[in-house]
Amino acid sequence: MGTTLWGGRFDGASDARMRAFGDSFSFDWRLASYDVTGSIAYAAALLDAGLLSPEEHGAIVSGLVAIAAEFAAGTFESSSDDEDVHTAVERRLTELIGETAGKLHTGRSRNDQVATDVRLYVLDAVDGVTAAVRAVQTALVTKAEEHRDAIMPGYTHMQAAQPILFSHWLLSFFWKLERDRTRLRDLRARTAVCPLGSGALAGNPFPIDRDALATELGFDSASENSLDAVEDRDFVAEFLAAAAVLQTHLSSLAETFILWAGDAYGFVRLDEAHCTGSSLMPQKRNPDVLELIRAKAGRIQGHLCGFLTTLKGLPSGYNKDLQEDKEGLFDVVDTLMAELPIVADVVAGLEVNAERMAAACEEAMLATDLADYLVDRGIPFREAHRIVGVVVRAAESAGCPLGALSVETYRGIHPAFGEDVHAVFDVHRAIARRAVKGGTAPEAVDRQIEAAHGVLAA
Amino acid sequence: MGTTLWGGRFDGASDARMRAFGDSFSFDWRLASYDVTGSIAYAAALLDAGLLSPEEHGAIVSGLVAIAAEFAAGTFESSSDDEDVHTAVERRLTELIGETAGKLHTGRSRNDQVATDVRLYVLDAVDGVTAAVRAVQTALVTKAEEHRDAIMPGYTHMQAAQPILFSHWLLSFFWKLERDRTRLRDLRARTAVCPLGSGALAGNPFPIDRDALATELGFDSASENSLDAVEDRDFVAEFLAAAAVLQTHLSSLAETFILWAGDAYGFVRLDEAHCTGSSLMPQKRNPDVLELIRAKAGRIQGHLCGFLTTLKGLPSGYNKDLQEDKEGLFDVVDTLMAELPIVADVVAGLEVNAERMAAACEEAMLATDLADYLVDRGIPFREAHRIVGVVVRAAESAGCPLGALSVETYRGIHPAFGEDVHAVFDVHRAIARRAVKGGTAPEAVDRQIEAAHGVLAA
Amino acid sequence: MGTTLWGGRFDGASDARMRAFGDSFSFDWRLASYDVTGSIAYAAALLDAGLLSPEEHGAIVSGLVAIAAEFAAGTFESSSDDEDVHTAVERRLTELIGETAGKLHTGRSRNDQVATDVRLYVLDAVDGVTAAVRAVQTALVTKAEEHRDAIMPGYTHMQAAQPILFSHWLLSFFWKLERDRTRLRDLRARTAVCPLGSGALAGNPFPIDRDALATELGFDSASENSLDAVEDRDFVAEFLAAAAVLQTHLSSLAETFILWAGDAYGFVRLDEAHCTGSSLMPQKRNPDVLELIRAKAGRIQGHLCGFLTTLKGLPSGYNKDLQEDKEGLFDVVDTLMAELPIVADVVAGLEVNAERMAAACEEAMLATDLADYLVDRGIPFREAHRIVGVVVRAAESAGCPLGALSVETYRGIHPAFGEDVHAVFDVHRAIARRAVKGGTAPEAVDRQIEAAHGVLAA
Amino acid sequence: MGTTLWGGRFDGASDARMRAFGDSFSFDWRLASYDVTGSIAYAAALLDAGLLSPEEHGAIVSGLVAIAAEFAAGTFESSSDDEDVHTAVERRLTELIGETAGKLHTGRSRNDQVATDVRLYVLDAVDGVTAAVRAVQTALVTKAEEHRDAIMPGYTHMQAAQPILFSHWLLSFFWKLERDRTRLRDLRARTAVCPLGSGALAGNPFPIDRDALATELGFDSASENSLDAVEDRDFVAEFLAAAAVLQTHLSSLAETFILWAGDAYGFVRLDEAHCTGSSLMPQKRNPDVLELIRAKAGRIQGHLCGFLTTLKGLPSGYNKDLQEDKEGLFDVVDTLMAELPIVADVVAGLEVNAERMAAACEEAMLATDLADYLVDRGIPFREAHRIVGVVVRAAESAGCPLGALSVETYRGIHPAFGEDVHAVFDVHRAIARRAVKGGTAPEAVDRQIEAAHGVLAA
């Protein structure tokens, strides 16, 4: 056997620099367990098709199992000739069982082999990320139940808008993450299609049972077209896109906590374990971990864009360009699997300063409720809105909150204001009024929590 | 009524330059029909909740219907005070029916209103794009049936690899597009969630029946959390991502046709309607339209990246940044709806030069089959591959095709070669051998065509 | 003359849908004045080369001047056959002066023509954007001079870190924008290379003086290689990249102002002209314009990424893909030219709440100065930092600021603390100590202001 | 000394998972030599300012030199407490020289330290990449000189357009790369600004001579504003943008070589060292290395987009988000430094099939010259173009090349055609006519080669 899989073809030695540039074993060794799993299944298919004897099959499977153990134990020794994980495994198999190893590649190409490996990897990654997202969701619901009644300003345009329950705010992220889980579920189905048996491009020339192979490997089905099977990397792009959207949620959550943990807001305090200090300023308590989570939206989006760019304009047929599918994918999975448990911890470890949150609920936030008061007295909302604008300016001129204006002042502005106008200035009343589905009223939040538990239990 | 919806609040005139920068009516007028539809449904909800009298409701609905007609006829006259489509419609409604118009905004905010409008737009866009993708799929199947038996080289690394059926190649794009359709279907479900009734952020303070509202508007359900409802633009990002993946397929198809229509390949000829000439070179027949389709992968990916960047790090709560969701979205939908019918036309109008395709099927492409011949004689594939490498070099040295080497030469290279070795050099035999599911053999392609029809009929 | 420039070549009518997809006049009409300028210069070159008679030249120039006037007055009437601005101008020229118009295209191709037009456009855009950036810089320096002595917390990790002068903060953006100006200057030099006279790809076959043509059009030089000249769009990509970096600065400035204008900080108040109200909440004062500026970082980056993707993997030679260079470019220029004056206005109109800024300067921000106090007494900084950490915790336990701890407490923590330790707790002293070049001390800021004026005057 | 630089501050142990997520030593160790260089210069500044005694200075410098040697030899042993390269170096320095090490951080923050390190790294990277680009340029000029007279079709729209010299084509890439070099040169100037002495944000409180420090470290100047100095990463973004544009050139070169090395064109043959074989198909000769170069445009653009996204909307002040500046940067530099020498090798090793190139120069490519023939006879170009369109169709109908039509046929189409019309059909004549600056005529190419040598010598 030559030093490379295609050793018989070339006279000259391959240029070392080029080899270092083109070889992928430095990163695709991470697919080793999937490669072995795929090969064991393929050996069974060759056995069924009469292309391996039971003895040959036994030898191959034993060798592969031993190789998997070497990878798992970290004792696999690579050779400088290992272009990629597939050649490394085959080279080692030959060392272990001799030239019978050469029968494993019958009808198979690295093109269908690597497509199978990467899909198996993504299926596992989807399951891991889904579970990690679920853990964050659980932390959010738990925290919401714990602080169900804490009130705070709801913000739009980063300005206090209307009072809400903090629990309602926490749950808003629950639903974002729930969408992320459904996206992962949907792309999982498109990933669970087995390309093995497609050969280099035209299909396997031996009578392999591809449906059995797919089932054996845990796929839902075998691919419909061999050309598409070896070049399709949609599932990678789609996974990266789902990760990018998920990361916008994490990034937004991180930004909000960074703000609220700062001196100016002071709504929450992060657990010390989630802060770092300063090498220069002894008083600092920096939310480094959240800043990194915010930042990593760039990293993940970058991998998405990069890979879409790589795919752009490729002529059909397997092209080596597709080798660029792996490093970004691995990095995204590693990033998500590192940060999601941290996000769950941050949520669980959050110390809530309910007093400061409540204190930030100024009466100006009830201006809409004041307009609604007029609506209840028959004034069209648009006109009520205009009248309350006048009230807001009057309070600003007087340098006092809305509720400190007298009934006379109110009636001077508009006769529809009654003696009971001050009843409007009750934050809890304002919150309780928003009792429609999805609203911030305590009863609506209770229904939301119930729905969230239902989703988690599903 | 002031010149703006928030006219009562400010003393000074708003800066004109700022207005031009911030207003969105120049592009969001495209949402007008959705805005009217949403308002009609909302008026019904206000009627049911006792916030409008039947007379008021009737007037509002009549006015809205008239406004929709004006937009449809292109007679709607905008005012310089129209910040966005919502204010334009409300301003016009006030002109038509007087101050009753001011009741329509009761409990509603532009935040939930615009979220509803954009979702209704995306739902329509998904349906339109899905149908246009389906038309391309139909053209591909039809063409595949028409040229079921044309043979051509299958390429990997842009080099001839193994012979395939042209119909098999056409169908490889059918399945890519089928994935696109399932992606659209999945994101449609996440889009079909109604935010109306969420107010500015905290929920509607009046007893609106949000589930009825959702049903009335054709959504599957009402949103679970008012904060999330007004800030969620996942469905836009997800649509852009699905479009970006779809466009990589179109880009790849275009690249391949451009290559094959060129002098060097000459496999296909584009219908003249799909070519342009040169202002300088009278002989040119440029595939401009395909080049643009290839290029637009950049455009669509750019919109995706741009919007993900806009979402990155936003603090929770509606922020004006979200106004940037529209122009990219509209441009992507317009691009897809313009180019997909063209792609279908290009496929349908393709003139196939089957002779030139067949002539490009050189014997070197049967080298794998030669190795398989040895496999059938008990030689491990890896060793067979090495032996065939020697054969390939021998043929190169002799300056002849593989099939022109004599049996003696073959046997001199390896004794397992028999008298029947030349039978390998039959392209049709090579194609017929790949009869597994998804393979290029005629019978496998027939099964694929059948499956494709099943999918189209579903 | 046929209906298109390449009309003699094709029998069939061009497909209308394809035409709508491929034509560019709907956006490249914006290049009309550059196209006319380029054509006038080219006509002079043809005259010099003896390819036009003086009469023909006179007629062509008169016609072109008339067309430019039509475009400027908005009276140019387009025809459905106008593929692009070049054909529109030529069609109109033919209408105005007859078939002599057909001589203008001698030796010229739309390939070198459009490359010239776009470069002329970018040269103007660079000048316009540079001036607009300079206006923001001027506003920053003016504001810094006005509020030279206001103190505020300097932030890192969005947490108060050390006291600084507000003027120092304002100037930090001056220098970012100065880099933007130098980037624009550098790319201008690479843009000012004239492609005209390169023909479709191989060079002009007539003896045109390309250096004279370049000079006439205001370019620095003529391009060195005709193939490169017609396909080079580096200058577009580089402009988009410079715009994207500039926009990260504007985005960061906007984010900071949004934060500081919010209730929690209250450091600044935006001019009412730069705020909008809420359709639902009468009390709101939303910094919409700043939110949009923050958001548009996505838009501009999206155009950059999109265009780089479009360029990726293009085979050499002019390809129609390059037509995608324009819309993103125009949008980026429009965005910058709209928002930069607004940013200058926002800075100029900023109301500064110096009291609130000063009040936010807590003693904990002087912890580094306390460590420096120990350094001055011979303790290694790292040890001093550790000691101050103990002080910070002691103050937290006691629930008091650092300066409220007694001398005894300090000496109990470390004997190097002296009677004068409380002198450290003076924000002005802390600021004055940072007097190195680039530091926040008043004298250093004065030198910075002087340097800024020097840069603006250059 | 505590286990972390901020050890005195916190009671609880930092969470291990968070540490693994936030620490950067796993990648920023690559900055070690720059970190040591920066620290040696800073120690000299402290000595000059009287903050270190000569003995302390000597000990620190000796220790730092020893640490640099350890990193260079690969013997530096990291500790699990090493957050980043700065803390690792300081920890090791303390081990080597004791608590004097703690004096090195006087007045310095990791904020200005890391900014200095990264700038030193980029300066080196710019120099390395510039030299590697220059080597590709040299290979292109050398190859152009070697094959100065080979003719080939020039392509537009991937269709043969006009004949050119292959040397002209090679040089077209020379000039693209020359622009890349000037971009690197320009951004180098913006990178060569020293942030050291800016402290955490507000400036160094000790009387350090920052100008001397800048000079000592090889910078052109010291930064003007401490806030900007610690948060500015423009130079990283600009380097990534320049790399992305450079990579579009490499990607285009790769795409063109892949096409031309394929069976359909056969213009060039890659050196075997730059090809790989197939694990399944023994006859393959895949241009893997070029496919990867084409693909890596995605990788580099992804890093650019990702980092711009990370920067978007950051509030001013150092934020931990900036730690994300390194991995992408390192990867881009590694990618360029790996592939540029390969590109130079590929160009140098290219085997040119001049016969096949010449054979592809069909007479249809001379259609423009035929039109020019009519122009020389006084017919306006547009009309001449139309007439030649009729000729092209006549030749197509007759199934013969343009030159095979008889003089009578020509004169039948238009009387301006003369007896000498067939003289047009000479490829060398067509090439020689394009003798303007930048044209493909041999004499123009000679001038270009001379200019290229001038640029390389500069």
CSV table of N, CA, C and O in Angstrom, one decimal, chain C residues 238-290:
chain,number,residue,atom,x,y,z
C,238,GLU,N,-13.8,48.0,-1.1
C,238,GLU,CA,-13.0,48.7,-0.1
C,238,GLU,C,-13.8,49.9,0.4
C,238,GLU,O,-13.8,50.2,1.6
C,239,PHE,N,-14.6,50.5,-0.4
C,239,PHE,CA,-15.5,51.6,0.1
C,239,PHE,C,-16.5,51.0,1.1
C,239,PHE,O,-16.7,51.6,2.1
C,240,LEU,N,-17.1,49.9,0.7
C,240,LEU,CA,-18.1,49.3,1.6
C,240,LEU,C,-17.5,48.9,2.9
C,240,LEU,O,-18.1,49.1,4.0
C,241,ALA,N,-16.2,48.4,2.9
C,241,ALA,CA,-15.5,48.0,4.1
C,241,ALA,C,-15.2,49.3,5.0
C,241,ALA,O,-15.4,49.2,6.2
C,242,ALA,N,-14.8,50.3,4.3
C,242,ALA,CA,-14.5,51.5,5.1
C,242,ALA,C,-15.8,52.1,5.7
C,242,ALA,O,-15.8,52.6,6.8
C,243,ALA,N,-16.9,52.0,4.9
C,243,ALA,CA,-18.2,52.4,5.4
C,243,ALA,C,-18.6,51.6,6.6
C,243,ALA,O,-19.2,52.1,7.6
C,244,ALA,N,-18.4,50.3,6.5
C,244,ALA,CA,-18.8,49.4,7.6
C,244,ALA,C,-18.0,49.7,8.9
C,244,ALA,O,-18.6,49.7,10.0
C,245,VAL,N,-16.7,50.0,8.8
C,245,VAL,CA,-16.0,50.3,10.0
C,245,VAL,C,-16.5,51.7,10.5
C,245,VAL,O,-16.7,51.8,11.7
C,246,LEU,N,-16.6,52.7,9.6
C,246,LEU,CA,-17.2,53.9,10.1
C,246,LEU,C,-18.5,53.7,10.8
C,246,LEU,O,-18.8,54.3,11.8
C,247,GLN,N,-19.4,52.9,10.2
C,247,GLN,CA,-20.7,52.7,10.9
C,247,GLN,C,-20.6,52.0,12.2
C,247,GLN,O,-21.4,52.2,13.1
C,248,THR,N,-19.5,51.2,12.4
C,248,THR,CA,-19.4,50.6,13.8
C,248,THR,C,-19.1,51.8,14.8
C,248,THR,O,-19.6,51.7,15.9
C,249,HIS,N,-18.4,52.8,14.3
C,249,HIS,CA,-18.2,53.9,15.2
C,249,HIS,C,-19.5,54.7,15.5
C,249,HIS,O,-19.8,55.0,16.7
C,250,LEU,N,-20.3,54.9,14.4
C,250,LEU,CA,-21.6,55.6,14.6
C,250,LEU,C,-22.5,54.8,15.5
C,250,LEU,O,-23.3,55.3,16.3
C,251,SER,N,-22.5,53.5,15.3
C,251,SER,CA,-23.3,52.6,16.0
C,251,SER,C,-23.0,52.6,17.5
C,251,SER,O,-23.9,52.6,18.4
C,252,SER,N,-21.7,52.7,17.8
C,252,SER,CA,-21.2,52.7,19.2
C,252,SER,C,-21.6,54.0,19.8
C,252,SER,O,-22.0,54.1,21.0
C,253,LEU,N,-21.5,55.1,19.1
C,253,LEU,CA,-21.8,56.4,19.6
C,253,LEU,C,-23.3,56.5,19.9
C,253,LEU,O,-23.8,57.0,20.9
C,254,ALA,N,-24.1,55.9,18.9
C,254,ALA,CA,-25.6,55.9,19.1
C,254,ALA,C,-25.9,55.1,20.3
C,254,ALA,O,-26.8,55.6,21.2
C,255,GLU,N,-25.4,53.9,20.5
C,255,GLU,CA,-25.7,53.1,21.6
C,255,GLU,C,-25.4,53.8,22.9
C,255,GLU,O,-26.2,53.8,23.9
C,256,THR,N,-24.3,54.5,23.0
C,256,THR,CA,-23.9,55.2,24.2
C,256,THR,C,-24.9,56.3,24.5
C,256,THR,O,-25.3,56.5,25.6
C,257,PHE,N,-25.2,57.1,23.5
C,257,PHE,CA,-26.2,58.2,23.7
C,257,PHE,C,-27.6,57.6,24.1
C,257,PHE,O,-28.2,58.2,25.0
C,258,ILE,N,-28.0,56.5,23.5
C,258,ILE,CA,-29.3,55.9,23.9
C,258,ILE,C,-29.3,55.6,25.4
C,258,ILE,O,-30.2,55.9,26.1
C,259,LEU,N,-28.2,54.9,25.8
C,259,LEU,CA,-28.0,54.6,27.2
C,259,LEU,C,-28.1,55.8,28.1
C,259,LEU,O,-28.8,55.9,29.1
C,260,TRP,N,-27.3,56.8,27.8
C,260,TRP,CA,-27.1,57.9,28.6
C,260,TRP,C,-28.3,58.8,28.6
C,260,TRP,O,-28.5,59.6,29.6
C,261,ALA,N,-29.1,58.8,27.6
C,261,ALA,CA,-30.4,59.5,27.5
C,261,ALA,C,-31.5,58.8,28.3
C,261,ALA,O,-32.5,59.5,28.5
C,262,GLY,N,-31.3,57.6,28.6
C,262,GLY,CA,-32.3,56.8,29.3
C,262,GLY,C,-32.5,57.2,30.8
C,262,GLY,O,-31.6,57.9,31.3
C,263,ASP,N,-33.6,56.8,31.4
C,263,ASP,CA,-33.9,57.2,32.8
C,263,ASP,C,-32.8,56.8,33.7
C,263,ASP,O,-32.4,57.5,34.6
C,264,ALA,N,-32.2,55.6,33.5
C,264,ALA,CA,-31.3,55.1,34.5
C,264,ALA,C,-30.0,55.9,34.6
C,264,ALA,O,-29.5,56.1,35.7
C,265,TYR,N,-29.5,56.4,33.4
C,265,TYR,CA,-28.3,57.2,33.5
C,265,TYR,C,-28.7,58.7,33.6
C,265,TYR,O,-28.3,59.4,34.5
C,266,GLY,N,-29.4,59.2,32.6
C,266,GLY,CA,-29.8,60.6,32.6
C,266,GLY,C,-28.7,61.6,32.4
C,266,GLY,O,-28.8,62.7,32.9
C,267,PHE,N,-27.6,61.2,31.8
C,267,PHE,CA,-26.5,62.0,31.6
C,267,PHE,C,-26.7,63.1,30.6
C,267,PHE,O,-26.2,64.2,30.6
C,268,VAL,N,-27.5,62.8,29.5
C,268,VAL,CA,-27.7,63.7,28.4
C,268,VAL,C,-29.2,63.7,28.1
C,268,VAL,O,-29.9,62.8,28.4
C,269,ARG,N,-29.6,64.8,27.5
C,269,ARG,CA,-31.0,64.9,27.0
C,269,ARG,C,-30.9,65.2,25.5
C,269,ARG,O,-30.1,66.2,25.1
C,270,LEU,N,-31.5,64.5,24.7
C,270,LEU,CA,-31.5,64.7,23.2
C,270,LEU,C,-32.4,65.9,22.9
C,270,LEU,O,-33.5,66.0,23.5
C,271,ASP,N,-32.0,66.7,22.0
C,271,ASP,CA,-32.9,67.7,21.5
C,271,ASP,C,-34.2,67.1,21.0
C,271,ASP,O,-34.3,66.0,20.5
C,272,GLU,N,-35.3,67.7,21.3
C,272,GLU,CA,-36.6,67.2,20.9
C,272,GLU,C,-36.7,66.8,19.4
C,272,GLU,O,-37.4,65.9,19.0
C,273,ALA,N,-36.0,67.6,18.6
C,273,ALA,CA,-36.1,67.3,17.2
C,273,ALA,C,-35.5,65.9,16.9
C,273,ALA,O,-35.8,65.4,15.8
C,274,HIS,N,-34.8,65.4,17.8
C,274,HIS,CA,-34.2,64.1,17.5
C,274,HIS,C,-34.9,62.9,18.2
C,274,HIS,O,-34.4,61.8,18.3
C,275,CYS,N,-36.0,63.2,18.7
C,275,CYS,CA,-36.8,62.2,19.4
C,275,CYS,C,-38.2,62.0,18.7
C,275,CYS,O,-38.6,62.9,18.0
C,276,THR,N,-38.8,60.9,19.0
C,276,THR,CA,-40.2,60.7,18.5
C,276,THR,C,-41.0,60.3,19.7
C,276,THR,O,-40.4,59.8,20.7
C,277,GLY,N,-42.3,60.4,19.6
C,277,GLY,CA,-43.1,59.9,20.7
C,277,GLY,C,-43.7,58.6,20.4
C,277,GLY,O,-43.2,57.9,19.5
C,278,SER,N,-44.6,58.2,21.2
C,278,SER,CA,-45.2,56.8,21.0
C,278,SER,C,-46.7,57.0,20.6
C,278,SER,O,-47.4,57.9,21.1
C,279,SER,N,-47.2,56.1,19.8
C,279,SER,CA,-48.6,56.2,19.4
C,279,SER,C,-49.5,55.7,20.5
C,279,SER,O,-50.6,56.0,20.5
C,280,LEU,N,-48.9,55.0,21.5
C,280,LEU,CA,-49.7,54.5,22.6
C,280,LEU,C,-49.4,55.2,23.9
C,280,LEU,O,-50.3,55.4,24.7
C,281,MET,N,-48.1,55.5,24.1
C,281,MET,CA,-47.7,56.0,25.4
C,281,MET,C,-47.3,57.4,25.4
C,281,MET,O,-46.2,57.8,24.9
C,282,PRO,N,-48.1,58.3,25.9
C,282,PRO,CA,-47.9,59.7,25.7
C,282,PRO,C,-46.7,60.3,26.3
C,282,PRO,O,-46.2,61.4,26.0
C,283,GLN,N,-46.1,59.6,27.3
C,283,GLN,CA,-45.0,60.1,28.0
C,283,GLN,C,-43.6,59.8,27.3
C,283,GLN,O,-42.6,60.4,27.7
C,284,LYS,N,-43.6,59.0,26.3
C,284,LYS,CA,-42.4,58.6,25.7
C,284,LYS,C,-41.6,59.6,24.9
C,284,LYS,O,-42.2,60.5,24.3
C,285,ARG,N,-40.3,59.5,24.9
C,285,ARG,CA,-39.4,60.4,24.2
C,285,ARG,C,-38.3,59.5,23.6
C,285,ARG,O,-37.3,59.4,24.2
C,286,ASN,N,-38.7,58.9,22.5
C,286,ASN,CA,-37.8,57.8,22.0
C,286,ASN,C,-36.7,58.3,21.1
C,286,ASN,O,-36.9,59.1,20.2
C,287,PRO,N,-35.5,57.8,21.3
C,287,PRO,CA,-34.4,58.2,20.5
C,287,PRO,C,-34.3,57.4,19.2
C,287,PRO,O,-33.3,56.8,18.9
C,288,ASP,N,-35.4,57.4,18.5
C,288,ASP,CA,-35.6,56.6,17.3
C,288,ASP,C,-34.4,56.7,16.3
C,288,ASP,O,-33.9,55.8,15.8
C,289,VAL,N,-34.0,58.0,16.1
C,289,VAL,CA,-33.0,58.2,15.1
C,289,VAL,C,-31.7,57.6,15.5
C,289,VAL,O,-31.0,57.0,14.7
C,290,LEU,N,-31.4,57.5,16.8
C,290,LEU,CA,-30.1,56.9,17.2
C,290,LEU,C,-30.3,55.4,17.1
C,290,LEU,O,-29.3,54.7,16.8
